[in-house]
Short mmCIF file of C-alpha atoms and ligand atoms in Angstrom, two decimals:
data_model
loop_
_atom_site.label_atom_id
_atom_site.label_comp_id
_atom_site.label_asym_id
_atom_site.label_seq_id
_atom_site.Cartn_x
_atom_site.Cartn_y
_atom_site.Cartn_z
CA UNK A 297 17.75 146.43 30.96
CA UNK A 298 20.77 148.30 29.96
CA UNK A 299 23.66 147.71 32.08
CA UNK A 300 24.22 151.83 32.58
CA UNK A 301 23.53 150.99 36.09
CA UNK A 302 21.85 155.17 36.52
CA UNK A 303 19.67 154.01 33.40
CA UNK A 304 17.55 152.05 35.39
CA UNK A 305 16.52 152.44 39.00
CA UNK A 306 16.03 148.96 39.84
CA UNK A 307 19.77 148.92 39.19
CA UNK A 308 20.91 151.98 40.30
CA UNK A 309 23.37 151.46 43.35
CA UNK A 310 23.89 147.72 42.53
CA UNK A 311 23.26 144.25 41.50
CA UNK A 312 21.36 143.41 44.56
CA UNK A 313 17.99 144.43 43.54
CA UNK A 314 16.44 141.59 41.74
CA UNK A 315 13.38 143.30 41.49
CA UNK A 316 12.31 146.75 40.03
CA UNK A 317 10.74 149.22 42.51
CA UNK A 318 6.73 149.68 42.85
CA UNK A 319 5.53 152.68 40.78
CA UNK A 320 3.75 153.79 43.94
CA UNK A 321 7.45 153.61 45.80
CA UNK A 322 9.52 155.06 43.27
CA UNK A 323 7.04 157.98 43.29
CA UNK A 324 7.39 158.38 47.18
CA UNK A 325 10.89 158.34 47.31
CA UNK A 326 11.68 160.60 44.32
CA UNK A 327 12.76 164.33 45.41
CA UNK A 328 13.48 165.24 41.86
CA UNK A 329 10.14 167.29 41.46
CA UNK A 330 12.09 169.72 43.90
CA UNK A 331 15.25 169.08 44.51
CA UNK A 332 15.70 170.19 40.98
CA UNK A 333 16.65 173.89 42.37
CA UNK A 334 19.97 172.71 43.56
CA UNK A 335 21.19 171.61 40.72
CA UNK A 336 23.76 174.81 40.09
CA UNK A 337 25.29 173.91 43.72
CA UNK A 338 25.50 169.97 42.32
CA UNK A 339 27.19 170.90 39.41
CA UNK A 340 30.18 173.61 41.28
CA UNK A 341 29.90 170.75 44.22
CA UNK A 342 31.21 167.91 41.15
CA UNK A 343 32.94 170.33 39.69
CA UNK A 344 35.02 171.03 42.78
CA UNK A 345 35.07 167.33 43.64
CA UNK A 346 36.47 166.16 40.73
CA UNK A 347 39.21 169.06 40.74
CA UNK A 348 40.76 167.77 43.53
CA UNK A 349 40.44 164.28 42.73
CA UNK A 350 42.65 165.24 39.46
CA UNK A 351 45.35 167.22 41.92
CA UNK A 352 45.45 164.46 44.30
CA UNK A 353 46.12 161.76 41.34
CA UNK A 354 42.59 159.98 42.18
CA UNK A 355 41.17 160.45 38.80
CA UNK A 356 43.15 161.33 35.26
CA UNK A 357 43.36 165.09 33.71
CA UNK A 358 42.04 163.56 30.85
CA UNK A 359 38.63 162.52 33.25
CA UNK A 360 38.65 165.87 34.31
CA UNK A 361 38.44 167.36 31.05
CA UNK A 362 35.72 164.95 30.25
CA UNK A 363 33.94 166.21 33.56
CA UNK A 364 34.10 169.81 32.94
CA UNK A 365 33.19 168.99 29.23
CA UNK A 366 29.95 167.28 30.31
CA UNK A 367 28.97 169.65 33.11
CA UNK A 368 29.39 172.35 30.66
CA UNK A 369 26.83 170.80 28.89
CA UNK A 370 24.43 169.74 31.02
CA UNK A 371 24.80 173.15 32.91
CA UNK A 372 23.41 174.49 28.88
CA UNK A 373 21.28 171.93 28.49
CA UNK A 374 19.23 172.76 32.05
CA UNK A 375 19.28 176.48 31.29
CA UNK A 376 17.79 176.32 28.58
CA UNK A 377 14.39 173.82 29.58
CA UNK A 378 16.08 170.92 27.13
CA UNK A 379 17.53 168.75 29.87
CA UNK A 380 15.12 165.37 30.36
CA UNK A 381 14.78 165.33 34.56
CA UNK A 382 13.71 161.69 35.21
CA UNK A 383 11.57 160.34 38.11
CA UNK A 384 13.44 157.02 37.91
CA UNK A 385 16.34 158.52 38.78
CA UNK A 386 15.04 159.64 42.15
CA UNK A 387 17.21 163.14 42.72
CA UNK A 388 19.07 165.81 41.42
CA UNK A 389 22.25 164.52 41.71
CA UNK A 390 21.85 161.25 40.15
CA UNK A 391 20.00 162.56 37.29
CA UNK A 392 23.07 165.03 36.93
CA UNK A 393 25.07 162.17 37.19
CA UNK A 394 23.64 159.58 34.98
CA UNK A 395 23.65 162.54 32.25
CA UNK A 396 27.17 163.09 33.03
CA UNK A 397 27.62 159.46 32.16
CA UNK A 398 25.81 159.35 29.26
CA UNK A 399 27.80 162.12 27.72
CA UNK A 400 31.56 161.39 29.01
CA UNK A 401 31.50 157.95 29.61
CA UNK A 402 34.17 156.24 31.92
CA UNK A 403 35.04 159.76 33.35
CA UNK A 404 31.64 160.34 34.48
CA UNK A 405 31.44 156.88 36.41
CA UNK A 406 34.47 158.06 38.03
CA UNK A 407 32.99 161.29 39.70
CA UNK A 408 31.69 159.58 42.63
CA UNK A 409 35.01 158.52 43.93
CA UNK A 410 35.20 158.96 46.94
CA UNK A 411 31.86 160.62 47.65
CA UNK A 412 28.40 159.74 48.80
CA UNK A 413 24.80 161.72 48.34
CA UNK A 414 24.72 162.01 51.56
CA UNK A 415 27.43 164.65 51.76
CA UNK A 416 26.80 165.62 48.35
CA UNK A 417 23.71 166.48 49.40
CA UNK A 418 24.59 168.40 52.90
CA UNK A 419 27.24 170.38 50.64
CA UNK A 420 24.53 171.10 47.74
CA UNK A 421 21.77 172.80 50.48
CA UNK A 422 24.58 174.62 52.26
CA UNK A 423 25.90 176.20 48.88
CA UNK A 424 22.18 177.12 47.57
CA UNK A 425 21.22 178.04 51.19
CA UNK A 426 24.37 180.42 51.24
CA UNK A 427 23.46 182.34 47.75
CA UNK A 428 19.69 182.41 49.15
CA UNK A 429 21.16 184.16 52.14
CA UNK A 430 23.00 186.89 50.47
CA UNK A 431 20.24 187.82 48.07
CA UNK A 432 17.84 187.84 51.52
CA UNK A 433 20.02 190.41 52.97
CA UNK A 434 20.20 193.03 50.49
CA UNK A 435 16.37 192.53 50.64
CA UNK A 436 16.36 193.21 54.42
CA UNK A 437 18.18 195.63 53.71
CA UNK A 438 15.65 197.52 50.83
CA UNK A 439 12.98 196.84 53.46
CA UNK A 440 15.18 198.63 56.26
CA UNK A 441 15.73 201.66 53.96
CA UNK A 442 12.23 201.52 52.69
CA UNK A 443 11.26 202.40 56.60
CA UNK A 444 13.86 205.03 56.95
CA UNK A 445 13.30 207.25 54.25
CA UNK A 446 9.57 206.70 54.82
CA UNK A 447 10.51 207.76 58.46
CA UNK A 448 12.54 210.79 56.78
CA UNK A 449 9.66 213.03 56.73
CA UNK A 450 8.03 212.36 59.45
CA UNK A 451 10.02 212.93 62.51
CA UNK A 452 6.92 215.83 63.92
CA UNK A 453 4.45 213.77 62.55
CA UNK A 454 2.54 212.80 66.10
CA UNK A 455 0.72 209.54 66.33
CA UNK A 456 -0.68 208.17 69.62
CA UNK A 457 2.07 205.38 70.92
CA UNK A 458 -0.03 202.59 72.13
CA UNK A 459 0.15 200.28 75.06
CA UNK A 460 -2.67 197.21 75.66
CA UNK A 461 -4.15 198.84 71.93
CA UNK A 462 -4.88 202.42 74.76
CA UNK A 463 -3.69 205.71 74.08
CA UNK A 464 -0.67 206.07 76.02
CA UNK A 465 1.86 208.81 75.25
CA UNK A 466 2.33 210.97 71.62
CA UNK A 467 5.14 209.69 69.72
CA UNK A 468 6.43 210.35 65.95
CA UNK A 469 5.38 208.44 62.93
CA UNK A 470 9.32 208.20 62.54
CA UNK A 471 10.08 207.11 65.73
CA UNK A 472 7.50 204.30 65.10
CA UNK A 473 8.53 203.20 62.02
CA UNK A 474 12.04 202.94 63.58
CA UNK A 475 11.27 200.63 66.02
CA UNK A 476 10.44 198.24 62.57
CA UNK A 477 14.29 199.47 61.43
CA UNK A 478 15.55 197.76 65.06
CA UNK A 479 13.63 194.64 64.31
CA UNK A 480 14.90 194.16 61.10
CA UNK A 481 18.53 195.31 61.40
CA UNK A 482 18.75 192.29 64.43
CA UNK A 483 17.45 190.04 61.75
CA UNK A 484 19.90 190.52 59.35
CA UNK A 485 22.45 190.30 62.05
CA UNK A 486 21.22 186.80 62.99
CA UNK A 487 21.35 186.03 58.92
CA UNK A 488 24.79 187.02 59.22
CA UNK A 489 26.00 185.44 61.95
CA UNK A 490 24.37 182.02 60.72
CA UNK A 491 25.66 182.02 57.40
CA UNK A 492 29.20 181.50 59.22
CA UNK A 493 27.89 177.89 60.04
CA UNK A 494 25.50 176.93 57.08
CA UNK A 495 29.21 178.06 54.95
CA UNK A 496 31.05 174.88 55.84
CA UNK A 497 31.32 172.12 53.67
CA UNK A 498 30.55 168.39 54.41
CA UNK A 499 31.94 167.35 51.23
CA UNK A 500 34.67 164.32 52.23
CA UNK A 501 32.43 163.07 54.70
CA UNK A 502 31.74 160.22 52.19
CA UNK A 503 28.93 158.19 53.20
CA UNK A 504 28.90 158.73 56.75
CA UNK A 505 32.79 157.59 58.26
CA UNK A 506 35.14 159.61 56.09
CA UNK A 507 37.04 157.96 53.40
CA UNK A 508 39.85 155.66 52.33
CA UNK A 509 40.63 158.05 49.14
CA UNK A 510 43.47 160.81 49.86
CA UNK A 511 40.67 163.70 49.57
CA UNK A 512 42.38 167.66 50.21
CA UNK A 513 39.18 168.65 51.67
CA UNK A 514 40.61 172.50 52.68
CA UNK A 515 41.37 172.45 48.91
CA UNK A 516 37.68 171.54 47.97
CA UNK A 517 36.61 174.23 51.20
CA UNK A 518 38.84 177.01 49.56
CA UNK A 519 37.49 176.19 45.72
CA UNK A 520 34.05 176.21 46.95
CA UNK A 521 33.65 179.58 49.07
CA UNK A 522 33.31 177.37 52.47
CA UNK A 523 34.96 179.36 55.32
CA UNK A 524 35.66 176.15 57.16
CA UNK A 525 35.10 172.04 56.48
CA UNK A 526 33.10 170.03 59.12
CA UNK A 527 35.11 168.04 61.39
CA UNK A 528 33.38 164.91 61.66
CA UNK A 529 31.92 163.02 59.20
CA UNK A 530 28.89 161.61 61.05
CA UNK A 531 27.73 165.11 61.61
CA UNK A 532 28.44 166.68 58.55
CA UNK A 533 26.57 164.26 56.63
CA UNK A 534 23.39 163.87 59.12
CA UNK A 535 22.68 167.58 60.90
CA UNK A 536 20.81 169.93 59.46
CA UNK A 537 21.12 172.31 62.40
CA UNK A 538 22.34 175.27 59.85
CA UNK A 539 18.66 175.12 57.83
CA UNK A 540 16.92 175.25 61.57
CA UNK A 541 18.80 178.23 62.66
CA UNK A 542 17.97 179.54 59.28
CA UNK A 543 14.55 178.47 59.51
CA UNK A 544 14.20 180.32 62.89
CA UNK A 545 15.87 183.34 61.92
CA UNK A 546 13.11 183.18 58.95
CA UNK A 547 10.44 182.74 61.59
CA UNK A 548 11.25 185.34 63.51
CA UNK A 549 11.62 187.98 60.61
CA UNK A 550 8.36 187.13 59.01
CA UNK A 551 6.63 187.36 62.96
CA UNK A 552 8.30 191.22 63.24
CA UNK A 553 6.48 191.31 59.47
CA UNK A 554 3.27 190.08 60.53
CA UNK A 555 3.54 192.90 63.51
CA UNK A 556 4.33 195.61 60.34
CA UNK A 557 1.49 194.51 58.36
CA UNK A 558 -1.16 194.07 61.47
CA UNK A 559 -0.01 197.88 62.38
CA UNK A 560 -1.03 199.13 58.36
CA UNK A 561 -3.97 197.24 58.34
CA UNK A 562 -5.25 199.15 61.56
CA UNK A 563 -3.60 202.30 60.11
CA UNK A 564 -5.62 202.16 56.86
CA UNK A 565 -8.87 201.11 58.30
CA UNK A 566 -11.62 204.17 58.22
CA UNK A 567 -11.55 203.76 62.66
CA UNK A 568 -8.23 205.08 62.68
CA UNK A 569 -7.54 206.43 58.99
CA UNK A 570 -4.06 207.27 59.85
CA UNK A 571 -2.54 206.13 56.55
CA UNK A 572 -3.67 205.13 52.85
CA UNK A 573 -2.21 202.84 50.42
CA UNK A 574 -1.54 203.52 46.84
CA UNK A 575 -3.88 201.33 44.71
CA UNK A 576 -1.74 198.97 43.28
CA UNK A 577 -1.42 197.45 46.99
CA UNK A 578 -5.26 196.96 47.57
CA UNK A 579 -7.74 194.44 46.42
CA UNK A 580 -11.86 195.80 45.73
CA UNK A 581 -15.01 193.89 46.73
CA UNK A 582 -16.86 191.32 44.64
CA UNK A 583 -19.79 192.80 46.55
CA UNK A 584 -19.21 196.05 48.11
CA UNK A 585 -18.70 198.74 45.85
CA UNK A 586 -16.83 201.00 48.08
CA UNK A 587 -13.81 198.77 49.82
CA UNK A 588 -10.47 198.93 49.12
CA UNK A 589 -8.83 196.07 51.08
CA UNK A 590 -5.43 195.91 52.23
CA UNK A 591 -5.16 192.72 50.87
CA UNK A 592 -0.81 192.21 50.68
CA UNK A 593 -0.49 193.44 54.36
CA UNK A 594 -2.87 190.95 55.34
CA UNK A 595 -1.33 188.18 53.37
CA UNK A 596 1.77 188.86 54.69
CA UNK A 597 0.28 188.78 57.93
CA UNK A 598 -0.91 185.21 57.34
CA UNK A 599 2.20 183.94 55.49
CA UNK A 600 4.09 184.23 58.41
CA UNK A 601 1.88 181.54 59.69
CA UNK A 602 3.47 179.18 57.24
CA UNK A 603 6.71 180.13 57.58
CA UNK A 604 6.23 179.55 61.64
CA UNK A 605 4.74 176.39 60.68
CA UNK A 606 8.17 175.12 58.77
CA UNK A 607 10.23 175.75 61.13
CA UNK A 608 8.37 173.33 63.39
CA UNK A 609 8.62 171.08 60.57
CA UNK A 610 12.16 171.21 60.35
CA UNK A 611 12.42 170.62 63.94
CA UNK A 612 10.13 167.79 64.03
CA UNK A 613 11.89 165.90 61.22
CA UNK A 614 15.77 166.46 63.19
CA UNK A 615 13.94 165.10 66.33
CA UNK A 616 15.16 161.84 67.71
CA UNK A 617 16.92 161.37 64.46
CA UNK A 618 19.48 158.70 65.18
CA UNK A 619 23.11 159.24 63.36
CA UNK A 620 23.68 159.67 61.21
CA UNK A 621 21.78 160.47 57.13
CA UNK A 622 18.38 159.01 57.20
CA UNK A 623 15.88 159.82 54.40
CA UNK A 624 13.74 162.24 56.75
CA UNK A 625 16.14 164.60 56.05
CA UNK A 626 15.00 164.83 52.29
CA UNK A 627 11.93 165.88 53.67
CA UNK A 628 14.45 169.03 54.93
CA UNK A 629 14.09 170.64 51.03
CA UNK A 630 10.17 172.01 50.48
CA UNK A 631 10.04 173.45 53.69
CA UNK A 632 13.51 175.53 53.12
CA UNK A 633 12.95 176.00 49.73
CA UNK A 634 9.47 177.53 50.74
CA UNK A 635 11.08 179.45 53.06
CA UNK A 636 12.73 181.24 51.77
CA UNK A 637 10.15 182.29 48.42
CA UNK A 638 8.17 183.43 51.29
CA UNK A 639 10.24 185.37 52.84
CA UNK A 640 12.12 187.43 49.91
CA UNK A 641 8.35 188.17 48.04
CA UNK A 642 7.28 189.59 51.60
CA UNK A 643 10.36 191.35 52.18
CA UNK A 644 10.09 193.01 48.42
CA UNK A 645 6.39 193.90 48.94
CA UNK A 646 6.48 194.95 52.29
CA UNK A 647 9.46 197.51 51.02
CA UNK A 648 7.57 198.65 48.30
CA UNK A 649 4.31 199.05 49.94
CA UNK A 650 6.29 201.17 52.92
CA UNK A 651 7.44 203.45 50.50
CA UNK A 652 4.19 203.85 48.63
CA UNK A 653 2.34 204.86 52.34
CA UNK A 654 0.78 208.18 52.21
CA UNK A 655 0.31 209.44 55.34
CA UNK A 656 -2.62 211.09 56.83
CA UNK A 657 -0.88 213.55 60.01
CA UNK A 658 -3.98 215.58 60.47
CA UNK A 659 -5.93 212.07 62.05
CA UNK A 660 -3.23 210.93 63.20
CA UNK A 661 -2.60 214.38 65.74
CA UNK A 662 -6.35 214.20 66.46
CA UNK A 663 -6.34 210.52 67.48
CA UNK A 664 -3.47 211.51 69.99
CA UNK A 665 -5.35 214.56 71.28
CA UNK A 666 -8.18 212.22 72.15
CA UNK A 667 -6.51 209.64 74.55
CA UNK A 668 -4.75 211.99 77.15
CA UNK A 669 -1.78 211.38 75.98
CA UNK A 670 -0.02 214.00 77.72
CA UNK A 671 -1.05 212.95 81.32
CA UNK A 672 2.32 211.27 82.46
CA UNK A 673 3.51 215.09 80.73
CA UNK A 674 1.62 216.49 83.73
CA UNK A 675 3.24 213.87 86.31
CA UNK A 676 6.42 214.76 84.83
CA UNK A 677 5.96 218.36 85.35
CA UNK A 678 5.03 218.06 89.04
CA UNK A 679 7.77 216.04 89.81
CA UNK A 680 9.86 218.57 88.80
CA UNK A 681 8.24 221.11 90.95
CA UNK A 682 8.84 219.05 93.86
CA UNK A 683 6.09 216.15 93.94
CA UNK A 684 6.84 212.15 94.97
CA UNK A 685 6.31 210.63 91.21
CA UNK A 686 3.18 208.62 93.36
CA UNK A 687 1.60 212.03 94.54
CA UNK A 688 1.95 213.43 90.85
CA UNK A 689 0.53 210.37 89.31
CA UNK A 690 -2.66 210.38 91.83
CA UNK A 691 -2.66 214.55 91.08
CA UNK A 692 -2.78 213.82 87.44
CA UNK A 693 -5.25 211.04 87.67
CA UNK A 694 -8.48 213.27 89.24
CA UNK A 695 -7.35 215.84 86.31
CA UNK A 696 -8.00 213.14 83.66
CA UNK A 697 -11.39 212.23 85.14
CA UNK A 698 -12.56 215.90 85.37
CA UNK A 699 -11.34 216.56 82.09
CA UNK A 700 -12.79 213.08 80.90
CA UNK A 701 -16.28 214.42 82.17
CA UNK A 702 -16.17 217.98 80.79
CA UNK A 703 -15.39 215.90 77.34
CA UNK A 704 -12.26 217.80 76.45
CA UNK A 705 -8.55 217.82 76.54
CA UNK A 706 -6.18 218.25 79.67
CA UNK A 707 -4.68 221.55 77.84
CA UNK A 708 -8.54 222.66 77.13
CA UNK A 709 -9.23 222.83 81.60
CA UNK A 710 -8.72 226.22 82.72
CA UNK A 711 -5.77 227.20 85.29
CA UNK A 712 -7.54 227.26 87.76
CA UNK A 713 -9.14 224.05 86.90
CA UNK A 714 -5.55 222.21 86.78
CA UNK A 715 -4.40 224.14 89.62
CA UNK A 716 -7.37 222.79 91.92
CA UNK A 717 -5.48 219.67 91.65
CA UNK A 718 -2.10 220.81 92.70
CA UNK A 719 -1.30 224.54 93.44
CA UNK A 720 2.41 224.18 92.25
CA UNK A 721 0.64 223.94 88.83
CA UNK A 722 1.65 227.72 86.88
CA UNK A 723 0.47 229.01 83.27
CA UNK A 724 3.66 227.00 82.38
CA UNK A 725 2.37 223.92 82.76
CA UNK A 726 0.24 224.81 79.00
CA UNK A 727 3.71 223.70 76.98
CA UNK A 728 3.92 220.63 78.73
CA UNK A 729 0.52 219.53 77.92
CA UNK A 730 0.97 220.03 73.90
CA UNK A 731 1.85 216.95 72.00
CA UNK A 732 4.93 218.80 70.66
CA UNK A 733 6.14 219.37 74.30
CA UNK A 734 5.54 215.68 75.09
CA UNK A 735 7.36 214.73 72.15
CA UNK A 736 10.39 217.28 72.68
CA UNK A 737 10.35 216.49 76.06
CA UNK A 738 11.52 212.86 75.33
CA UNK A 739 15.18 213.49 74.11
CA UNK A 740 16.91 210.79 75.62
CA UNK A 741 18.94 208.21 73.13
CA UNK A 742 16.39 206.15 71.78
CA UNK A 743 13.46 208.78 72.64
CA UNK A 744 10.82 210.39 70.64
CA UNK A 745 12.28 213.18 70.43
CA UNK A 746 12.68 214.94 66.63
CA UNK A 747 16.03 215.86 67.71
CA UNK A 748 16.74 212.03 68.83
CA UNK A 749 14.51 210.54 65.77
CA UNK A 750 16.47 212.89 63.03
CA UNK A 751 19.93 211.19 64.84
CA UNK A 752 18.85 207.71 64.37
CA UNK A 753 17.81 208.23 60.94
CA UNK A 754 21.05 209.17 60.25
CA UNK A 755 22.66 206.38 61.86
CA UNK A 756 20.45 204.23 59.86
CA UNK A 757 21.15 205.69 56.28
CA UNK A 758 25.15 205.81 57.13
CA UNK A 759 24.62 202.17 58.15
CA UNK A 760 22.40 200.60 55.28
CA UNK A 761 24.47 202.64 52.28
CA UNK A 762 27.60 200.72 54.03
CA UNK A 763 25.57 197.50 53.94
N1 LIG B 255 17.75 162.90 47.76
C1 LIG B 255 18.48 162.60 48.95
C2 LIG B 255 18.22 163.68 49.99
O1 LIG B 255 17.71 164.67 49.65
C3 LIG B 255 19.93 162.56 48.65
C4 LIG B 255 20.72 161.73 49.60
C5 LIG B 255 20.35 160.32 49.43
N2 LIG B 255 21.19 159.46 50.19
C6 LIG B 255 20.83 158.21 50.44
N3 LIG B 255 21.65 157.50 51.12
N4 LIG B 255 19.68 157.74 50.06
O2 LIG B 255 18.48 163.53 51.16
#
């Protein structure tokens, strides 16, 4: 046995152990496998660590050189695919560590002054989570401008809106895709706002009470990018609250994806044949010759399921966790980490596919002519001649059924059809039953209105080039 006591993990935290550990428990335990991805945020976490441990006299400049000098090293050596990641040595940080060691000596022994892996560990997720975060929100926000130039051209494009999957009133293709804009600018707002509490740094926490070591931990804060340092030690070292509000904020974007991607699946298919998909974005048949699946909306429709699923993971493991670090909360990494590959590839594909959707306006006007989509058009219009909304709606309704039995459109009954139903009703009443009236009738902030729907796309592009 060699008395480097990271060399060997029946040795490595102290003489205690008189036995090694089972192969079948060392294998258990280990998080290396995964944990692996942190290891940038160990190495600035050590880095700033050891820092202030110079300033504040706890370790010699001369260790500190010999720490810098080793994590420059090591930082090389896992860059390029040469550094040896051990299973004995359970985790990232002590494989880090007993590297360090084994390259600086003395100095590297002397890193963990005043320091624990348990907020080692709290600090290194925060500080990945953190980068993860910005690089998710320029990617909402290529998905949010893949929706509004898409929406660009398409502010008189008329689709049937939908209510219980019925024809309900003529909207634009724009306006539609907008709604997707809303979703997705509240869910980078949420990433935002979070990010203010996953950015505080545990680091000084020590084990679990704090410790005995003079530690500047605003120093460490400022050095590190943290906007703040957590304020007690027992939470800082055992919540994980930050990766569940991440996790839900996750949930919930991939959920207003699955919505997206349900929406372009109907779109596509030959029943509605509103849109089409370029290629690259479908999948053939190993049997039918002539299907072109939408394959990536549908994937992302199911990934969301997974993504749903981790959150309740994460929940499950911070349940009835008693302070303050326990080992569950390794089990906090795959689901995260998971997470968030999920999310960014959907967000990417999503945007791309968006902006590769050719759209079809001629079935899409012809599916709203067919549901009577104009009806609450012809409400409107008597209640401005003078009807109770009530009488209007019960005027409109025995128009619809006529019409419904003749087999044609509300516009296609003859004056003196509609006017059977009320007499206020005048040749007028013809621009009112158009799907371009309907839509131009609807300019109210957040209507369907071009006139509305050309405002918000503005709104949008002024707000996503400042984002
Ligand atoms: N690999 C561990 C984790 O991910 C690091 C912290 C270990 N701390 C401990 N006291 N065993 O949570």
């Amino acid at each position: 046995m060699s008395n480097d006591p990271l060399a060997n993990k029946a040795q490595a935290w102290s003489a205690l152990f008189s036995e090694p550990m089972s192969e079948l428990v060392k294998r258990y335990t280990a998080s290396v496998d995964f944990d692996r991805r942190l290891w940038r945020a160990d190495i600035a976490g050590s880095l700033a660590h050891a820092e202030m441990l110079a300033a504040q006299g706890v370790i010699g400049a001369q260790d500190l050189a010999g720490i810098r000098r080793g994590m420059a090293q090591i930082t090389e050596e896992i860059e390029s695919g040469r550094f040896e990641w051990k299973l004995e040595l359970e985790d990232v940080h002590l494989n880090i560590e007993a590297r360090l060691t084994a390259l600086v000596g003395d100095a590297g022994k002397r890193l963990h002054t005043g320091r624990s892996r348990n907020d080692q560990v709290a600090t290194d997720v925060r500080l990945w989570l953190r980068g993860e975060i910005d690089d998710l929100a320029l990617h909402l926000a290529e998905m949010q401008r893949a929706l509004v130039e898409q929406a660009a051209g398409h502010a008189e494009t008329v689709m049937p809106g939908f209510t219980h999957m019925q024809v309900a009133q003529p909207v634009s293709f724009a306006h539609h895709l907008l709604a997707y804009v809303e979703m997705f600018a509240r869910d980078a707002e949420r990433l935002a706002d979070l990010r203010r509490r996953v950015n505080r740094l545990p680091l000084g926490a020590a084990a679990l009470a704090g410790t005995s070591y003079p530690l500047d931990r605003e120093r460490v804060a400022a050095a590190l990018g943290f906007e703040g340092v957590c304020q007690n030690s027992l939470d800082a070292v055992s919540d994980r609250d930050f990766a569940l509000e991440f996790s839900a904020f996750a949930a919930i974007c991939m959920v207003h994806v699955s919505r997206l991607a349900e929406e372009i699946v109907l779109w596509m298919s030959q029943n509605f044949g509103f849109i089409n998909l370029a290629d690259r974005y479908c999948t053939g048949s190993s049997i039918m010759p002539q299907k072109r699946n939408p394959d990536v909306a549908e994937l992302a429709r199911g990934k969301s399921g997974r993504v749903v699923g981790h959150l309740m993971a994460l929940i499950t493991l911070m349940k009835g966790q008693p302070l303050t670090y326990n080992k569950d909360n390794q089990e906090d990494k795959e689901p995260l980490f998971d997470t968030v590959d999920t999310l960014r590839d959907t967000l990417r594909i999503m945007a791309e596919m968006v902006g590769g959707i050719v759209v079809h306006a001629d079935a899409m006007e012809r599916a709203a002519l067919r549901g009577y989509a104009t009806a609450t058009d012809l409400a409107d219009y008597l209640v401005k001649k003078g009807l109770p909304f009530r009488d209007a709606h019960e005027a409109v309704a025995h128009a619809v059924k006529v019409a419904l039995q003749q087999g044609v459109d509300l516009a296609e009954l003859p004056l003196a059809t509609l006017q059977g139903f009320h007499p206020a009703i005048g040749d007028d009443v013809f621009a009112v039953l158009t799907l371009r009236g309907s839509l131009n009738a609807r300019n109210v902030l957040g209507g369907t209105a071009p006139a509305q729907v050309r405002a918000q796309i503005e709104r949008h592009r002024a707000r996503l080039a400042a984002a």
